[in-house]
C-alpha positions as a Python dict, from the first residue, in 0.01 Angstrom:
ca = {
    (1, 'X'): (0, 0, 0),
    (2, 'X'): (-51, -274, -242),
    (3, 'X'): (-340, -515, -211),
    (4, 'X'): (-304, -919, -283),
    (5, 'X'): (-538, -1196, -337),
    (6, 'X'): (-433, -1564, -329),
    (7, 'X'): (-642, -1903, -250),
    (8, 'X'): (-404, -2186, -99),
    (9, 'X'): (-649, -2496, -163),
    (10, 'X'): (-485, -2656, 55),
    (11, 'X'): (-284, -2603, 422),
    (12, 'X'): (94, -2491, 382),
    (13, 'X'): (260, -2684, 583),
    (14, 'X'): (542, -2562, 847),
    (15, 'X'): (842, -2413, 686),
    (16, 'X'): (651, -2379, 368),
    (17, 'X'): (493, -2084, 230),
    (18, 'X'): (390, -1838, -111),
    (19, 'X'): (630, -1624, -282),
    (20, 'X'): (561, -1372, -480),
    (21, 'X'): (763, -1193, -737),
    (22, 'X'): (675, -809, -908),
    (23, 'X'): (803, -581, -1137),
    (24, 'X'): (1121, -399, -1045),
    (25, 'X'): (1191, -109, -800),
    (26, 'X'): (920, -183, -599),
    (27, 'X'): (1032, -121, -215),
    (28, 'X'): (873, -286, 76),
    (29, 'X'): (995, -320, 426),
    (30, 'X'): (1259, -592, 539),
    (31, 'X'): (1003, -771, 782),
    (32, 'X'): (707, -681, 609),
    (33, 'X'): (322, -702, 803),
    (34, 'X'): (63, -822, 613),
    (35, 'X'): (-278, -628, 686),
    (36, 'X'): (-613, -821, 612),
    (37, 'X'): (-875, -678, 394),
    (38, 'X'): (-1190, -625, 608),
    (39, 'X'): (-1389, -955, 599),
    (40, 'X'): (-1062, -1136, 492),
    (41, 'X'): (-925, -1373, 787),
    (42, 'X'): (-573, -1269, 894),
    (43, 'X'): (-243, -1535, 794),
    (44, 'X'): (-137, -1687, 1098),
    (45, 'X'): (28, -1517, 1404),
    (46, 'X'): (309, -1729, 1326),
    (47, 'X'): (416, -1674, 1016),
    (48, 'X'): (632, -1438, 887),
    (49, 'X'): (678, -1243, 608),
    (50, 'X'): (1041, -1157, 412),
    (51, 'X'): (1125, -901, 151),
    (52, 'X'): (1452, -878, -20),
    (53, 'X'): (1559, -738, -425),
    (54, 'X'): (1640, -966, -660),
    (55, 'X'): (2012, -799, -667),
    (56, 'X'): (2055, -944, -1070),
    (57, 'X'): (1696, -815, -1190),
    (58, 'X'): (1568, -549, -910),
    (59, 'X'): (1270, -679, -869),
    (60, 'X'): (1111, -732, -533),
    (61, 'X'): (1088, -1088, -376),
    (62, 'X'): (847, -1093, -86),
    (63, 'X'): (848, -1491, 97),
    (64, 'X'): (527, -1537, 378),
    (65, 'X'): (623, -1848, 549),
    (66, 'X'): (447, -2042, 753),
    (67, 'X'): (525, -2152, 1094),
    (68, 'X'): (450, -2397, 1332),
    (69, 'X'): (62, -2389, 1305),
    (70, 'X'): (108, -2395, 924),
    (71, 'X'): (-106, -2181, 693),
    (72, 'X'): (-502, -2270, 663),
    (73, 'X'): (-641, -2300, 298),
    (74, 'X'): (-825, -1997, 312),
    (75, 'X'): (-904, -1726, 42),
    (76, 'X'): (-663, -1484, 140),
    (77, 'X'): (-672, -1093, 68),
    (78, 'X'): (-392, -859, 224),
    (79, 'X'): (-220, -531, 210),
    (80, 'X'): (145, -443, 244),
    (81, 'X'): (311, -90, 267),
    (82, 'X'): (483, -36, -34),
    (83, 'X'): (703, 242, -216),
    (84, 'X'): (658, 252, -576),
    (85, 'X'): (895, 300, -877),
    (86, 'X'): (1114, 613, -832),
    (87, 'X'): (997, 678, -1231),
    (88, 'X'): (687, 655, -1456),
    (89, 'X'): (653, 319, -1623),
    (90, 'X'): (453, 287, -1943),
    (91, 'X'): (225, 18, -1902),
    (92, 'X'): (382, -169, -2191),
    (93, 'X'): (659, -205, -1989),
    (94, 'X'): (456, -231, -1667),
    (95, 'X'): (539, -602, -1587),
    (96, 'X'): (375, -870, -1358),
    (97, 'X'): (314, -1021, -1006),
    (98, 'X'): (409, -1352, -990),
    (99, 'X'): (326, -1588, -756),
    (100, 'X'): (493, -1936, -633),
}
């Protein structure tokens, strides 16, 4: 599992959502489930979360968008099951989460 933290300062509105971009040949599923840290309030029932590669770079492109009922501004902290890089990577080379 990796663990996230974002704060959306304000509501994302239907259709809209955060996208966040890591280093490559990290695997995650398809429709991935985002778990709440304990004392963390869930994202909405309604929104759902993507993954796919970036084909051209390999890194890993995971979309939670928001549906219907939007998605609070709320300090957010969640978990999703994730399969690390096959090899070692030196942490010079380590990379970055990105998020938009």
């Amino acid at each position: 599992e990796i663990t996230f933290s974002v704060r959306s300062i304000t509501t994302i509105p239907e259709g809209g959502g955060l996208v966040i971009i890591g280093p490559p040949n990290f695997l995650f599923q398809t429709y991935c489930q985002p778990k709440p840290a304990t004392n963390y309030p869930e994202l909405p029932y309604d929104s759902t979360c993507l993954y796919s590669p970036i084909t051209a770079t390999g890194e890993p492109k995971i979309e939670i968008i928001a549906g219907p009922s939007g998605i609070p501004s709320e300090n957010y902290q969640f978990s999703l099951a994730a399969v690390n890089p096959p090899q070692v990577v030196p942490l010079s080379e380590a990379g970055q989460w990105t998020f938009l």
